[in-house]
C-alpha positions in Angstrom: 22.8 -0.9 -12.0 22.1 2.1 -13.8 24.6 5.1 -12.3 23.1 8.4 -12.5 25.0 11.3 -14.2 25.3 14.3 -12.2 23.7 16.2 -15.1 21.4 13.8 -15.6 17.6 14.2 -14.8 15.9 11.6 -12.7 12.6 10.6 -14.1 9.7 9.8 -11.7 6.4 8.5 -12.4 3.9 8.9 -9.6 1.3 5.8 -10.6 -2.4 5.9 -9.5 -3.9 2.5 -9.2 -7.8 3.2 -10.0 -11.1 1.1 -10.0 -14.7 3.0 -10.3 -13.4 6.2 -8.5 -13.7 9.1 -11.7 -14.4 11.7 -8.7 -11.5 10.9 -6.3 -9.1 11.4 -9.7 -10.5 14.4 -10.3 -9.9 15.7 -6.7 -6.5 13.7 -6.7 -4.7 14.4 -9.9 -4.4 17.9 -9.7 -2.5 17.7 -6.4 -0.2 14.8 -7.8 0.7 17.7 -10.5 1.3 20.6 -7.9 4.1 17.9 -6.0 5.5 17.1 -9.9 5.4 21.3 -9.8 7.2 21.2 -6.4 9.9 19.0 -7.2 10.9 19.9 -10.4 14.1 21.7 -9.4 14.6 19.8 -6.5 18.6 19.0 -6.2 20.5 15.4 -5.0 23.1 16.4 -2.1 22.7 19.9 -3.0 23.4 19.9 -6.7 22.5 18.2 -9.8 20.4 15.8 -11.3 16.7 17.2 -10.8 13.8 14.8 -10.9 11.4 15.4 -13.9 7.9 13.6 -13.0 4.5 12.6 -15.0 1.6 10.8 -13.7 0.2 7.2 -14.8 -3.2 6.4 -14.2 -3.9 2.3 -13.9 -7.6 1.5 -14.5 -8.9 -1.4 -13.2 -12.2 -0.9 -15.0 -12.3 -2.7 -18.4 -15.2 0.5 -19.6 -12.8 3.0 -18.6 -14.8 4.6 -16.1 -11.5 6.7 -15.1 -10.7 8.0 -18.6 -13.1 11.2 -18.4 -11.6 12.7 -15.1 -8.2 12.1 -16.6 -8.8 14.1 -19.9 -10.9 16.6 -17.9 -7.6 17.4 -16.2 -5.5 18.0 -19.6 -2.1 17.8 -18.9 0.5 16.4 -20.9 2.2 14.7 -18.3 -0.9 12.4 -17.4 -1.1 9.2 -19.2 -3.7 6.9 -19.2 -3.5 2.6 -19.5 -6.7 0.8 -19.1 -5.4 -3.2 -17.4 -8.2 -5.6 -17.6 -7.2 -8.3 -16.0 -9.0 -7.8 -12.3 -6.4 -7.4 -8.9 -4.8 -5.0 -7.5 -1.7 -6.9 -8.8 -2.1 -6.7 -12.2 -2.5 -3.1 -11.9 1.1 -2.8 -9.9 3.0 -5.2 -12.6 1.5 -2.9 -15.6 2.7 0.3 -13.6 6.2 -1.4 -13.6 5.6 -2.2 -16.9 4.6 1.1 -18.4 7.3 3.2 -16.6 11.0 1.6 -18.8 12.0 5.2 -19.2 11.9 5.7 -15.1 14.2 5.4 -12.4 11.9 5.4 -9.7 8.1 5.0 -9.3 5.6 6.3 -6.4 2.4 4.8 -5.8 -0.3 6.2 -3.9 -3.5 5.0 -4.1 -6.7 6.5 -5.6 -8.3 7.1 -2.1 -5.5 8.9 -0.7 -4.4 12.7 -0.5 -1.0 13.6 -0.4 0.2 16.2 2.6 2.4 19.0 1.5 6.0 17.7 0.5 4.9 14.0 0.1 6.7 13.8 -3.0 9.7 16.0 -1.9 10.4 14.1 1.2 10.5 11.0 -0.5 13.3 11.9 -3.0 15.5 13.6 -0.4 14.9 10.6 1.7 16.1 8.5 -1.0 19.3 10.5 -1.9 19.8 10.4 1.8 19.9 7.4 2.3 22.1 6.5 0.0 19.4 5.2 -2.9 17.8 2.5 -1.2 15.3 0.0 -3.7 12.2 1.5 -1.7 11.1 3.9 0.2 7.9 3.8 2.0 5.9 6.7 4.3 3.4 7.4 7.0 -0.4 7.5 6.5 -3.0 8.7 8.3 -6.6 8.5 8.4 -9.2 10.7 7.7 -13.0 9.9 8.4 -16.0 10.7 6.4 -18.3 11.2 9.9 -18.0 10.4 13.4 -16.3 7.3 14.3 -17.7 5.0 16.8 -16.3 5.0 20.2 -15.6 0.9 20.0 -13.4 1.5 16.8 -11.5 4.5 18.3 -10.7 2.7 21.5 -9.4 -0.1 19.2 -7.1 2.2 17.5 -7.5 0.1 14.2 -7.0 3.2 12.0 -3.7 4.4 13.7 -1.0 2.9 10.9 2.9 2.6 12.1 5.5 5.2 13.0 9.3 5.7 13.1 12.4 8.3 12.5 13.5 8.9 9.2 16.2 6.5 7.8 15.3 3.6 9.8 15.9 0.6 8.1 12.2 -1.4 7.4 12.0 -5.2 5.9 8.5 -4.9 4.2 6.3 -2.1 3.3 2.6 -1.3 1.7 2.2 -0.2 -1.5 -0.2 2.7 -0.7 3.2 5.2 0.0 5.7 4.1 -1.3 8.6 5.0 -3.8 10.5 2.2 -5.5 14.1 2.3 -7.2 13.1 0.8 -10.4 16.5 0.1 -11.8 16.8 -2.4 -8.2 13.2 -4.1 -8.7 14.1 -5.0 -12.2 17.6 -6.2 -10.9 15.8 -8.4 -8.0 13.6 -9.6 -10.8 10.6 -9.3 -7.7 7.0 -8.6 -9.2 3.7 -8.3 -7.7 2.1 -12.1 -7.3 -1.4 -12.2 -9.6 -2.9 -14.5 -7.2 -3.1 -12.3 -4.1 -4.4 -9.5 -6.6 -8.3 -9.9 -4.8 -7.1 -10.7 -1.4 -4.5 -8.6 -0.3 -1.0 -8.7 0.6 0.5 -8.6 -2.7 2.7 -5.7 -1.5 3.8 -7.4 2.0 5.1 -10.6 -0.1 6.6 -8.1 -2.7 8.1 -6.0 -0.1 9.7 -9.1 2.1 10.7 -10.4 -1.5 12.6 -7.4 -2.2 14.0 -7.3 0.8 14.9 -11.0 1.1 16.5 -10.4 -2.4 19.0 -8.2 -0.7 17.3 -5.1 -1.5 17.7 -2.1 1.4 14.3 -0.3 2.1 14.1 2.7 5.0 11.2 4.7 6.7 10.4 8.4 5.7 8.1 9.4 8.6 7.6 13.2 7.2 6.2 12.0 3.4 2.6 11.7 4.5 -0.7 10.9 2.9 -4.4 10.5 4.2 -6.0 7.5 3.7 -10.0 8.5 3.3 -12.0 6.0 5.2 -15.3 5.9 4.2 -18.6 5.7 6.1 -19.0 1.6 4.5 -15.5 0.6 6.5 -16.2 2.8 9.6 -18.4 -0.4 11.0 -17.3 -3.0 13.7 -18.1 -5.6 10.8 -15.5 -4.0 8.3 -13.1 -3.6 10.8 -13.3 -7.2 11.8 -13.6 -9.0 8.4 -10.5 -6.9 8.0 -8.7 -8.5 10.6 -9.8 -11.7 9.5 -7.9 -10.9 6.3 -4.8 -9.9 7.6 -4.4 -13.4 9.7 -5.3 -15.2 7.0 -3.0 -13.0 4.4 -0.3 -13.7 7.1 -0.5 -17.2 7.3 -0.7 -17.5 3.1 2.4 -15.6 3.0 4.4 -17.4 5.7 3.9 -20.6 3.7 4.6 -19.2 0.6 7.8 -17.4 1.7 9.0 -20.7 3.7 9.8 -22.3 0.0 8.0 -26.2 0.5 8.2 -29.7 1.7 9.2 -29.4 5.7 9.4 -25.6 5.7 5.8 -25.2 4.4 4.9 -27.5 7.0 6.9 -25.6 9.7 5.0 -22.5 8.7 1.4 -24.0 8.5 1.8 -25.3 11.9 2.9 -21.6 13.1 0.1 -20.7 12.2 -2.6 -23.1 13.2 -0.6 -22.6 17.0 -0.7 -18.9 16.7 -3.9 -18.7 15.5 -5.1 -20.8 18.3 -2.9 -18.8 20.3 -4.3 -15.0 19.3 -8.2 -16.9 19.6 -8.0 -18.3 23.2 -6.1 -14.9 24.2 -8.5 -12.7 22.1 -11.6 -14.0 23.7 -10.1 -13.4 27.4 -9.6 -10.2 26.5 -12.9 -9.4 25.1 -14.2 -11.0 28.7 -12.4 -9.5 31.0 -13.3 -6.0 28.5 -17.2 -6.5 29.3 -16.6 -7.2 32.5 -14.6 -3.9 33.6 -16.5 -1.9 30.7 -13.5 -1.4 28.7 -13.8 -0.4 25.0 -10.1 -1.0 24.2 -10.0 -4.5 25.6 -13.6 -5.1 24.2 -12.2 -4.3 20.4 -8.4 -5.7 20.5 -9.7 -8.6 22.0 -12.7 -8.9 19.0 -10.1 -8.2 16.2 -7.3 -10.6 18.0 -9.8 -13.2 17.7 -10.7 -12.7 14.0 -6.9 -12.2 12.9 -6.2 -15.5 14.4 -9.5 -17.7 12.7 -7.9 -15.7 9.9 -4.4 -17.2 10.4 -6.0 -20.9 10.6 -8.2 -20.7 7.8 -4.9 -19.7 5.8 -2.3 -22.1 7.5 -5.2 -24.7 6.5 -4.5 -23.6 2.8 -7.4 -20.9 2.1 -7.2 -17.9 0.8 -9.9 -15.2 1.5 -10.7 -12.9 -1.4 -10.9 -9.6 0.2 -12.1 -7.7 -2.9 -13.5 -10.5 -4.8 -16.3 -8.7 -7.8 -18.9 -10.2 -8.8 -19.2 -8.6 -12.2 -17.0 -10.4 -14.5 -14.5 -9.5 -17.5 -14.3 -10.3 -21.1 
């Protein structure tokens, strides 16, 4: 592994996975600059190296539809790659790809807005720590109108908590800072065929983690996830649920390695997914029957997460954010 010199800048590159949102960069980029401002003579244990940080914008979007608001910004530390090939994980392998000259990378997602010291809370976090391969913070949510009383009993927007430091075997990609010399080491990458159905970064996250590969918590790097008023619906909220089982069972199998351990983990997850259904609908039940909202909506999305779990023990794969334009 790369050591770092105590004279020696540390290079980040904040990267911006994009698809058809020109108006969120332009809202976004600008802040992503002010924390590259903030940091810039940030110290490790009190002294040297600083951190010297750019921006890379991914664009999912063969046409380019992201290239305007970039250039509208006009900085020199933006840069700009167009990938092609559709999936969010093609768009996190490029990111590792374009950033050789870096020792760490943060994503944060194209939807998201960072809170004051996002970027500075991360870094200290990760000199704390004692340079872990990843990093990963809190997120909250932030709604575009009122949220229906169903989902809010349901709490299906409230993400995880913990204190700073605490030690964490997988992670989403939507806050999170990665070690780049330890990725490359680990040889883990982002898996092309969960790029339209989610849960590339839980399988890369238990990969690296599984490959030996220390990750911790930073509760106080925060950014808001903006929920818009098309995923503020029961239906969204449940087809969402269904793709989390089903994510859960594909990557069970997959990380179980084959012959009788892919069967082991199958069968988990036919039983479990039996198991959240039957429990899921007594909930919902016994939820109409005393009025409650909470036990109406975890008992609705326990049953969904566990068809979801069945359909993938049973060996399919639901394509969350299939398109149906196509590519040259």
């Amino acid at each position: 592994m790369e050591t770092v010199q105590p004279d020696e800048p540390v290079r980040v590159t904040i990267a911006v996975p994009t698809f058809h949102r020109p108006a969120e960069l332009t809202t976004l980029l600008p802040m992503l600059l002010a924390h590259a401002d903030e940091v810039a003579q940030l110290t490790v244990d009190g002294a040297s190296p600083r951190f010297t940080v750019d921006v890379l914008v991914v664009d999912n979007d063969p046409d380019g539809s992201g290239r305007t608001a970039v250039a509208g910004v006009g900085d020199s530390r933006l840069r700009y790659v167009i990938e092609a090939h559709p999936g969010i994980s093609a768009v996190r392998n490029r990111a590792l790809d374009e950033t050789d000259s870096s020792r760490l990378l943060a994503f944060i997602d194209d939807d998201e807005h960072p809170h004051d010291g996002w970027l500075r809370h991360l870094l200290r976090t990760w000199a704390a720590a004692g340079r872990p391969a990843a990093v990963s913070g809190r997120v909250v949510a932030a709604f575009a109108g009122e949220l229906d009383p169903w989902l809010a009993a349901g709490s299906f927007f409230v993400r995880r908590s913990m204190p700073t430091g605490s030690a964490i075997d997988v992670a989403a990609a939507g806050n999170l800072l990665l070690d780049l010399d330890q990725v490359r080491e680990s040889g883990v990458r982002f898996a092309d065929d969960l790029g339209l159905s989610g849960g590339e970064d839980t399988l890369f996250s238990r990969q690296l983690h599984a490959a030996g590969r220390r990750m911790v918590w930073c509760d106080e790097s925060v950014i808001t996830d903006l929920v818009p008023l098309d995923r503020m619906t029961r239906r969204w909220v449940l087809r969402r649920a269904w793709s989390h089982g089903n994510s859960a069972s594909v990557l069970r199998v997959r990380l179980a390695g084959g012959g009788a351990h892919s069967l082991a983990a199958r069968v988990t997850g036919v039983v479990g997914g039996a198991a959240r259904v039957a429990g899921g609908g007594l909930r919902w039940a016994f939820g109409m029957l005393s009025r409650s909202l909470r036990h109406q909506a975890r008992g609705a999305r326990a049953v969904w997460r566990g068809g979801g779990m069945i359909s993938g023990a049973a060996g399919m794969v639901y394509q969350e954010y299939a398109r149906t334009e196509t590519t040259p």
